[in-house]
Coordinates of C-alpha atoms in Angstrom, one line a residue:
X1 CA 0.0 0.0 0.0
X2 CA 1.4 3.4 -1.0
X3 CA 1.7 6.3 1.4
X4 CA -1.0 8.2 -0.4
X5 CA -3.4 5.2 -0.1
X6 CA -2.6 5.0 3.6
X7 CA -3.4 8.6 4.2
X8 CA -6.7 8.3 2.2
X9 CA -7.4 5.2 4.3
X10 CA -6.9 7.1 7.5
X11 CA -9.2 9.9 6.3
X12 CA -11.9 7.3 5.3
X13 CA -11.7 5.8 8.8
X14 CA -12.0 9.2 10.5
X15 CA -15.1 10.2 8.4
X16 CA -16.6 6.8 9.3
X17 CA -16.1 7.5 13.0
X18 CA -17.8 10.9 12.5
X19 CA -20.8 9.1 10.9
X20 CA -21.1 6.8 13.9
X21 CA -20.8 9.6 16.5
X22 CA -23.2 11.9 14.8
X23 CA -25.8 9.2 14.3
X24 CA -25.7 8.5 18.0
X25 CA -26.2 12.2 18.9
X26 CA -28.4 13.9 16.3
X27 CA -31.5 11.6 16.4
X28 CA -32.2 12.6 20.0
X29 CA -32.7 16.2 18.9
X30 CA -35.5 15.3 16.3
X31 CA -37.8 13.0 18.3
X32 CA -40.5 15.6 18.7
X33 CA -40.7 16.4 14.9
X34 CA -40.6 12.7 14.1
X35 CA -43.6 12.0 16.3
X36 CA -45.5 15.0 15.1
X37 CA -45.1 13.9 11.5
X38 CA -45.5 10.1 11.7
X39 CA -47.8 9.5 14.7
X40 CA -48.9 12.5 16.7
X41 CA -51.4 10.5 18.8
X42 CA -49.4 7.5 19.9
X43 CA -45.9 8.0 18.6
X44 CA -44.6 9.4 22.0
X45 CA -44.9 5.9 23.4
X46 CA -42.7 4.4 20.7
X47 CA -39.8 6.9 21.1
X48 CA -37.9 4.5 23.5
X49 CA -37.9 1.9 20.8
X50 CA -36.6 4.4 18.3
X51 CA -33.5 4.7 20.4
X52 CA -33.3 1.1 21.7
X53 CA -33.7 -0.5 18.3
X54 CA -30.4 1.0 17.1
X55 CA -28.6 0.3 20.4
X56 CA -29.7 -3.3 20.6
X57 CA -28.8 -4.1 17.0
X58 CA -25.5 -2.4 17.3
X59 CA -24.4 -4.1 20.5
X60 CA -25.7 -7.5 19.3
X61 CA -23.4 -7.4 16.2
X62 CA -20.2 -6.4 17.9
X63 CA -18.8 -9.9 18.8
X64 CA -19.7 -11.2 15.3
X65 CA -18.0 -8.3 13.6
X66 CA -14.7 -9.0 15.4
X67 CA -14.7 -12.6 14.3
X68 CA -15.7 -11.8 10.7
X69 CA -12.7 -9.4 10.5
X70 CA -10.3 -12.1 11.6
X71 CA -11.8 -14.7 9.2
X72 CA -12.7 -12.7 6.1
X73 CA -10.4 -9.7 6.5
X74 CA -11.3 -6.2 7.7
X75 CA -11.9 -4.6 4.3
X76 CA -14.9 -6.8 3.4
X77 CA -16.5 -6.4 6.8
X78 CA -15.8 -2.6 6.8
X79 CA -17.5 -2.0 3.5
X80 CA -20.3 -4.4 4.3
X81 CA -21.0 -2.6 7.6
X82 CA -21.1 0.8 5.8
X83 CA -23.4 -0.5 3.1
X84 CA -25.8 -1.9 5.7
X85 CA -25.7 1.4 7.6
X86 CA -26.5 3.4 4.4
X87 CA -29.4 1.1 3.5
X88 CA -30.8 1.5 6.9
X89 CA -30.3 5.3 6.7
X90 CA -32.2 5.5 3.4
X91 CA -35.1 3.4 4.7
X92 CA -35.2 5.6 7.9
X93 CA -35.5 8.7 5.8
X94 CA -38.3 7.2 3.7
X95 CA -40.3 5.7 6.6
X96 CA -44.0 6.5 6.6
X97 CA -44.8 5.2 10.1
X98 CA -43.2 4.8 13.4
X99 CA -43.1 1.0 13.0
X100 CA -41.3 1.3 9.7
X101 CA -38.8 3.8 11.2
X102 CA -38.1 1.5 14.2
X103 CA -37.4 -1.5 11.9
X104 CA -35.2 0.6 9.6
X105 CA -33.4 2.0 12.6
X106 CA -32.6 -1.5 13.8
X107 CA -31.2 -2.3 10.3
X108 CA -29.1 0.9 10.5
X109 CA -27.9 -0.3 13.9
X110 CA -26.7 -3.6 12.4
X111 CA -24.4 -1.7 10.2
X112 CA -23.6 1.0 12.9
X113 CA -22.2 -1.6 15.2
X114 CA -19.2 -1.9 12.8
X115 CA -18.7 1.8 12.1
X116 CA -16.5 2.4 15.1
X117 CA -15.3 -1.1 16.1
X118 CA -14.3 -2.4 12.6
X119 CA -12.9 1.0 11.7
X120 CA -10.4 0.7 14.6
X121 CA -9.4 -2.7 13.2
X122 CA -8.8 -1.1 9.8
X123 CA -6.7 1.7 11.4
X124 CA -4.6 -1.0 13.1
X125 CA -3.9 -2.6 9.7
X126 CA -3.1 0.8 8.1
X127 CA -0.2 1.5 10.4
X128 CA 3.1 0.8 9.0
X129 CA 5.9 -1.2 10.7
X130 CA 7.4 0.8 13.6
X131 CA 4.9 3.6 13.2
X132 CA 3.9 5.5 16.4
X133 CA 0.7 3.9 17.4
X134 CA -0.3 7.0 19.4
X135 CA -1.6 8.6 16.2
X136 CA -4.8 6.6 16.3
X137 CA -5.6 7.7 19.9
X138 CA -4.6 11.2 19.0
X139 CA -7.0 11.6 16.1
X140 CA -9.7 9.5 17.9
X141 CA -9.8 12.0 20.8
X142 CA -10.3 14.9 18.4
X143 CA -13.0 13.2 16.4
X144 CA -14.8 12.0 19.6
X145 CA -14.7 15.5 21.0
X146 CA -15.9 17.1 17.8
X147 CA -18.8 14.6 17.4
X148 CA -20.0 15.0 20.9
X149 CA -20.0 18.8 20.6
X150 CA -21.6 19.3 17.2
X151 CA -24.0 16.2 17.1
X152 CA -26.9 17.7 19.0
X153 CA -26.4 21.1 17.3
X154 CA -26.6 19.5 13.8
X155 CA -29.6 17.5 14.7
X156 CA -31.5 20.5 16.0
X157 CA -30.5 22.6 13.0
X158 CA -31.8 20.0 10.5
X159 CA -35.0 19.4 12.5
X160 CA -35.7 23.1 12.8
X161 CA -34.8 24.4 9.3
X162 CA -35.1 21.4 7.0
X163 CA -36.8 18.1 7.8
X164 CA -36.1 15.3 10.3
X165 CA -35.6 13.0 7.3
X166 CA -32.4 14.8 6.4
X167 CA -30.9 13.6 9.7
X168 CA -30.8 10.2 7.9
X169 CA -30.4 11.3 4.3
X170 CA -27.3 13.3 5.1
X171 CA -25.5 10.0 5.8
X172 CA -26.0 8.9 2.2
X173 CA -23.6 11.2 0.2
X174 CA -20.9 11.0 2.9
X175 CA -21.2 7.2 3.2
X176 CA -21.2 6.6 -0.6
X177 CA -18.0 8.7 -0.8
X178 CA -16.5 6.6 1.9
X179 CA -17.4 3.4 0.1
X180 CA -15.8 4.6 -3.2
X181 CA -12.6 5.8 -1.4
X182 CA -12.4 2.6 0.5
X183 CA -12.7 0.5 -2.7
X184 CA -9.7 2.2 -4.3
X185 CA -7.5 3.1 -1.3
X186 CA -7.8 0.3 1.2
X187 CA -5.4 -2.5 0.3
X188 CA -5.8 -4.7 3.4
X189 CA -4.9 -8.3 4.0
X190 CA -7.6 -10.9 3.6
X191 CA -7.3 -14.5 4.6
X192 CA -7.6 -17.1 1.8
X193 CA -8.1 -20.0 4.2
X194 CA -11.7 -19.9 5.4
X195 CA -12.4 -20.9 9.0
X196 CA -15.8 -21.8 10.5
X197 CA -17.6 -18.9 12.2
X198 CA -19.3 -19.5 15.5
X199 CA -22.8 -18.2 14.6
X200 CA -24.3 -20.0 17.6
X201 CA -22.0 -18.1 19.9
X202 CA -22.7 -14.8 18.2
X203 CA -26.5 -15.5 18.6
X204 CA -26.0 -16.2 22.3
X205 CA -23.9 -13.0 22.7
X206 CA -26.7 -11.1 20.9
X207 CA -29.3 -12.6 23.2
X208 CA -27.4 -11.8 26.3
X209 CA -26.6 -8.2 25.3
X210 CA -30.1 -7.5 24.1
X211 CA -31.7 -8.9 27.3
X212 CA -29.3 -6.9 29.5
X213 CA -29.9 -3.7 27.6
X214 CA -33.7 -4.1 27.8
X215 CA -33.4 -4.7 31.6
X216 CA -31.4 -1.5 32.0
X217 CA -33.7 0.5 29.7
X218 CA -37.0 -0.7 31.0
X219 CA -36.2 -1.4 34.7
X220 CA -37.6 1.3 37.0
X221 CA -39.0 3.3 34.0
X222 CA -41.4 1.4 31.9
X223 CA -41.7 -1.5 34.4
X224 CA -40.9 -1.8 38.1
X225 CA -37.7 -3.6 38.9
X226 CA -39.6 -6.4 40.6
X227 CA -42.1 -6.8 37.7
X228 CA -42.2 -10.2 35.9
X229 CA -41.1 -8.6 32.6
X230 CA -37.8 -7.2 34.1
X231 CA -37.1 -10.3 36.2
X232 CA -37.8 -12.5 33.2
X233 CA -35.4 -10.5 31.0
X234 CA -32.7 -10.6 33.8
X235 CA -33.1 -14.4 34.0
X236 CA -32.9 -14.7 30.2
X237 CA -29.7 -12.6 30.3
X238 CA -28.1 -14.9 32.9
X239 CA -29.1 -18.0 31.0
X240 CA -27.8 -16.6 27.7
X241 CA -24.5 -15.6 29.3
X242 CA -24.0 -19.1 30.8
X243 CA -24.8 -20.7 27.5
X244 CA -22.4 -18.3 25.7
X245 CA -19.6 -19.1 28.0
X246 CA -20.2 -22.8 27.6
X247 CA -20.2 -22.4 23.9
X248 CA -17.0 -20.4 23.8
X249 CA -15.2 -23.2 25.7
X250 CA -16.3 -25.9 23.2
X251 CA -16.5 -24.0 19.9
X252 CA -13.6 -24.7 17.5
X253 CA -13.5 -21.1 16.4
X254 CA -15.2 -19.1 19.3
X255 CA -16.5 -15.7 18.5
X256 CA -14.9 -14.3 21.7
X257 CA -12.1 -16.6 22.7
X258 CA -11.8 -16.9 26.5
X259 CA -8.0 -17.3 26.0
X260 CA -8.0 -13.5 25.5
X261 CA -8.7 -13.0 29.2
X262 CA -5.5 -14.9 30.1
X263 CA -3.5 -11.9 28.7
X264 CA -3.2 -9.3 31.5
X265 CA -3.4 -6.2 29.2
X266 CA -6.6 -7.5 27.6
X267 CA -8.2 -8.6 30.8
X268 CA -7.5 -5.3 32.5
X269 CA -8.2 -3.2 29.4
X270 CA -11.7 -4.7 29.0
X271 CA -12.4 -4.1 32.6
X272 CA -11.3 -0.4 32.5
X273 CA -13.2 0.2 29.3
X274 CA -16.4 -1.2 30.9
X275 CA -15.9 1.1 33.9
X276 CA -15.2 4.0 31.5
X277 CA -18.5 3.4 29.8
X278 CA -20.3 3.6 33.1
X279 CA -18.5 6.7 34.2
X280 CA -18.9 8.6 30.9
X281 CA -22.7 8.0 31.0
X282 CA -22.8 9.2 34.6
X283 CA -21.0 12.4 33.8
X284 CA -23.0 13.2 30.7
X285 CA -26.5 12.0 31.6
X286 CA -26.7 13.0 35.2
X287 CA -25.1 16.4 34.8
X288 CA -27.7 17.2 32.1
X289 CA -30.5 16.0 34.5
X290 CA -29.1 18.1 37.3
X291 CA -29.0 21.2 35.0
X292 CA -32.6 20.7 33.9
X293 CA -34.2 19.6 37.2
X294 CA -32.3 21.6 39.8
X295 CA -31.2 24.6 37.8
X296 CA -34.1 25.1 35.3
X297 CA -31.9 24.9 32.2
X298 CA -33.8 24.0 29.1
X299 CA -33.0 20.7 27.4
X300 CA -31.6 22.3 24.3
X301 CA -29.4 24.7 26.4
X302 CA -28.3 21.9 28.7
X303 CA -26.7 20.1 25.7
X304 CA -24.3 23.0 25.2
X305 CA -22.8 22.2 28.6
X306 CA -21.2 19.1 26.9
X307 CA -19.0 21.4 24.8
X308 CA -16.4 21.9 27.6
X309 CA -16.2 18.1 28.0
X310 CA -15.8 17.8 24.2
X311 CA -13.0 20.3 24.3
X312 CA -11.3 18.4 27.1
X313 CA -11.6 15.2 25.1
X314 CA -10.2 16.8 22.0
X315 CA -7.3 18.6 23.7
X316 CA -6.2 15.6 25.7
X317 CA -6.6 13.4 22.7
X318 CA -4.4 15.7 20.7
X319 CA -1.7 15.8 23.4
X320 CA -1.4 12.0 23.6
X321 CA 0.7 12.1 20.4
X322 CA 3.4 14.5 21.6
X323 CA 3.4 12.9 25.1
X324 CA 3.6 9.4 23.6
X325 CA 6.7 10.6 21.6
X326 CA 8.3 11.7 24.9
X327 CA 7.9 8.3 26.4
X328 CA 4.4 8.1 27.9
X329 CA 3.0 4.6 27.5
X330 CA -0.6 3.5 27.3
X331 CA -0.2 2.4 30.9
X332 CA 0.8 5.9 31.9
X333 CA -2.1 7.5 30.0
X334 CA -4.5 5.0 31.6
X335 CA -3.3 5.8 35.1
X336 CA -3.3 9.6 34.4
X337 CA -6.7 9.5 32.7
X338 CA -8.5 7.5 35.4
X339 CA -7.0 9.6 38.2
X340 CA -8.0 12.9 36.4
X341 CA -11.5 11.6 35.9
X342 CA -11.8 10.5 39.5
X343 CA -10.8 14.0 40.6
X344 CA -13.4 15.6 38.3
X345 CA -16.2 13.4 39.8
X346 CA -15.0 14.2 43.3
X347 CA -15.2 17.9 42.5
X348 CA -18.7 17.5 41.0
X349 CA -19.8 15.6 44.2
X350 CA -18.5 18.2 46.6
X351 CA -19.5 21.4 44.8
X352 CA -22.8 20.6 43.0
X353 CA -25.6 22.4 44.8
X354 CA -28.8 24.4 44.1
X355 CA -26.7 27.6 43.6
X356 CA -23.4 26.3 42.3
X357 CA -21.8 28.5 39.7
X358 CA -22.6 27.1 36.2
X359 CA -19.1 28.1 35.1
X360 CA -17.7 25.9 37.8
X361 CA -19.8 23.0 36.4
X362 CA -18.4 23.8 33.0
X363 CA -14.8 23.7 34.4
X364 CA -15.4 20.4 36.1
X365 CA -16.8 18.9 32.8
X366 CA -13.7 20.2 31.0
X367 CA -11.6 18.3 33.6
X368 CA -13.7 15.2 33.1
X369 CA -13.2 15.4 29.4
X370 CA -9.5 15.8 29.8
X371 CA -9.5 12.5 31.8
X372 CA -11.7 10.6 29.4
X373 CA -9.7 11.8 26.4
X374 CA -6.6 10.1 27.7
X375 CA -8.5 6.8 27.9
X376 CA -10.8 6.6 24.8
X377 CA -8.0 5.9 22.3
X378 CA -5.3 4.6 24.5
X379 CA -7.2 1.7 25.8
X380 CA -7.9 0.5 22.3
X381 CA -4.2 0.9 21.4
X382 CA -3.3 -1.0 24.6
X383 CA -5.6 -3.9 23.6
X384 CA -4.5 -4.0 20.0
X385 CA -0.8 -4.0 21.0
X386 CA -1.2 -7.0 23.3
X387 CA -3.7 -9.0 21.2
X388 CA -2.5 -11.9 19.0
X389 CA -2.5 -10.7 15.4
X390 CA -4.9 -13.4 14.3
X391 CA -7.4 -12.2 17.0
X392 CA -7.0 -8.5 16.4
X393 CA -10.6 -8.1 15.3
X394 CA -12.3 -9.9 18.2
X395 CA -10.0 -8.0 20.7
X396 CA -10.8 -4.6 19.2
X397 CA -14.6 -5.2 18.9
X398 CA -14.5 -6.8 22.4
X399 CA -13.4 -3.5 24.0
X400 CA -16.2 -1.7 22.3
X401 CA -18.6 -4.4 23.5
X402 CA -17.6 -4.0 27.1
X403 CA -17.9 -0.3 26.9
X404 CA -21.5 -0.7 25.6
X405 CA -22.4 -3.0 28.4
X406 CA -20.8 -0.8 30.9
X407 CA -22.7 2.2 29.7
X408 CA -26.0 0.4 30.0
X409 CA -25.3 -1.0 33.4
X410 CA -24.0 2.4 34.7
X411 CA -27.1 4.2 33.5
X412 CA -29.4 1.7 35.2
X413 CA -27.5 1.5 38.5
X414 CA -27.0 5.2 38.9
X415 CA -30.6 5.8 37.9
X416 CA -31.8 3.4 40.6
X417 CA -29.6 5.0 43.2
X418 CA -30.8 8.4 42.4
X419 CA -34.5 7.4 42.4
X420 CA -34.2 5.6 45.7
X421 CA -32.3 8.3 47.5
X422 CA -34.7 11.0 46.3
X423 CA -37.7 8.9 47.5
X424 CA -36.0 8.3 50.8
X425 CA -36.1 12.0 51.6
X426 CA -39.8 11.8 51.9
X427 CA -40.5 14.3 49.2
X428 CA -43.1 12.1 47.6
X429 CA -43.3 10.9 44.0
X430 CA -40.4 10.5 41.6
X431 CA -38.0 13.1 40.2
X432 CA -40.3 13.9 37.3
X433 CA -42.9 15.2 39.8
X434 CA -40.5 17.8 41.1
X435 CA -41.4 20.3 38.4
X436 CA -45.0 20.4 39.7
X437 CA -44.0 21.3 43.3
X438 CA -44.1 24.9 44.4
X439 CA -42.8 27.1 47.2
X440 CA -41.1 25.3 50.1
X441 CA -42.0 21.9 48.8
X442 CA -40.1 22.6 45.6
X443 CA -37.1 23.9 47.5
X444 CA -37.0 20.8 49.7
X445 CA -37.4 18.6 46.6
X446 CA -34.5 20.3 44.8
X447 CA -32.3 19.9 47.9
X448 CA -33.2 16.2 48.1
X449 CA -32.5 15.8 44.4
X450 CA -29.1 17.6 44.7
X451 CA -28.1 15.4 47.7
X452 CA -29.0 12.3 45.7
X453 CA -27.0 13.6 42.6
X454 CA -24.0 14.1 44.8
X455 CA -24.1 10.5 45.9
X456 CA -24.2 9.5 42.2
X457 CA -21.1 11.6 41.4
X458 CA -19.3 10.0 44.4
X459 CA -20.2 6.7 42.8
X460 CA -18.6 7.8 39.6
X461 CA -15.5 8.9 41.5
X462 CA -15.4 5.4 43.2
X463 CA -15.6 3.7 39.8
X464 CA -12.7 5.7 38.4
X465 CA -10.6 5.0 41.6
X466 CA -11.3 1.3 40.9
X467 CA -10.2 1.8 37.3
X468 CA -7.0 3.5 38.6
X469 CA -6.2 0.6 40.8
X470 CA -6.7 -1.8 37.8
X471 CA -4.5 0.5 35.6
X472 CA -1.7 0.2 38.2
X473 CA -1.6 -3.6 37.6
X474 CA -0.8 -3.1 33.9
X475 CA 2.7 -4.2 32.9
X476 CA 5.2 -1.4 32.7
X477 CA 6.3 -2.6 29.3
X478 CA 4.1 -3.8 26.5
X479 CA 4.9 -7.1 24.9
X480 CA 6.1 -6.8 21.3
X481 CA 3.4 -8.1 19.0
X482 CA 4.1 -8.9 15.3
X483 CA 2.9 -5.9 13.3
X484 CA 2.4 -7.8 10.1
X485 CA 0.7 -11.1 9.5
X486 CA 2.8 -14.0 8.2
X487 CA 3.2 -13.8 4.4
X488 CA 1.7 -17.2 3.7
X489 CA -1.6 -16.2 5.3
X490 CA -2.3 -13.0 3.4
X491 CA -2.9 -11.9 -0.1
X492 CA -3.7 -8.3 -1.4
X493 CA -7.3 -7.3 -1.2

């Protein structure tokens, strides 16, 4: 592959990551116009499925994408994921009912599951021998920060001044350009020897992740935690997990080889990534709830408070390159990032109140972003550097899989803690009823909510301290992994 092709390949990957990040963000800004257009009477009840359909399909495909990369080669899987995503986007834009939109959104999620995970596999193959691997984390931090900052703004702009359908149609020209560029620029290895794919294991992983995500999405919201629906889903998740582990031990080509967990960097990297997913959701979701419930900030204005976090992500992601050149290892970044994030959560827990300066909140979110930015790309590089070359795909998508599960579990656990602590203050009702209170009752309710929110932020700090302790157990030197596959196993794509 020529140097020009490699540069074009990197650009293709970055644009693909932008597509993935924007699609996660911009749809939330258009739910009201979508319901108003497709089903003004009953559409509001289907909004959770509009979000869940994409998340469920995306998470369910992650383990299979990794194995497909290792068996078929990353280029075929990469282009297939983008093509599926674009087909789903076109069908979403053309949907004439909420049911059609939800089904199309699920199809889009099947492709979307590979936009970030498979893209990171492609980036790993694009790096030349001896090349500084910090470049991927560097660019990833910038792209992640930019996507987080502009996603809601683009969604609101399109919904207000064009049509909600353009939120999906805008993916088509960009995605088609990516497909054309990938066809000509990406010259990646593919494996001529076909191996069996563990579709049964992939199905069990999909069943486990789907049941778990539904438990976290429905529990305490649509259904009580003790309801038969939630308990049944939890039991289904446990059974699917047990069967999945049993299958991975016996399958000749497991979709997520348990041997990966015998490598210390992979085992600890997966754990830290799962904790990071929980902590990021805590910082983003519950800060926004605090701003809206306790401070009266509108939902559209509250989203702008994510900009400082996005700036922190981008700046720290940018600095990983120069610092890596000066000798900072992935272990050093992981320790520094988790410690910085823990400090940000501790500051949020100690300073958040009914009258806290909103500029102080912005500063604390900037600090949290600076911590997260040191982790987002470096954990992937850590895992890729330690993974066996023939299992690079499953290792890379595995870290994304654990982040997804961590995000879902973190949202559910922190939400349950917040609701229970608020109810324990004797204010009556749930948090959503706070807006209807007046006078002294409203002031007491806000105080109770703030106290509960502080406990949630202390929980986020505890998680990041735990991640710091895990990071300290990482080896000081990374084992040298072969950067190119053996010649007899690869042919040009």
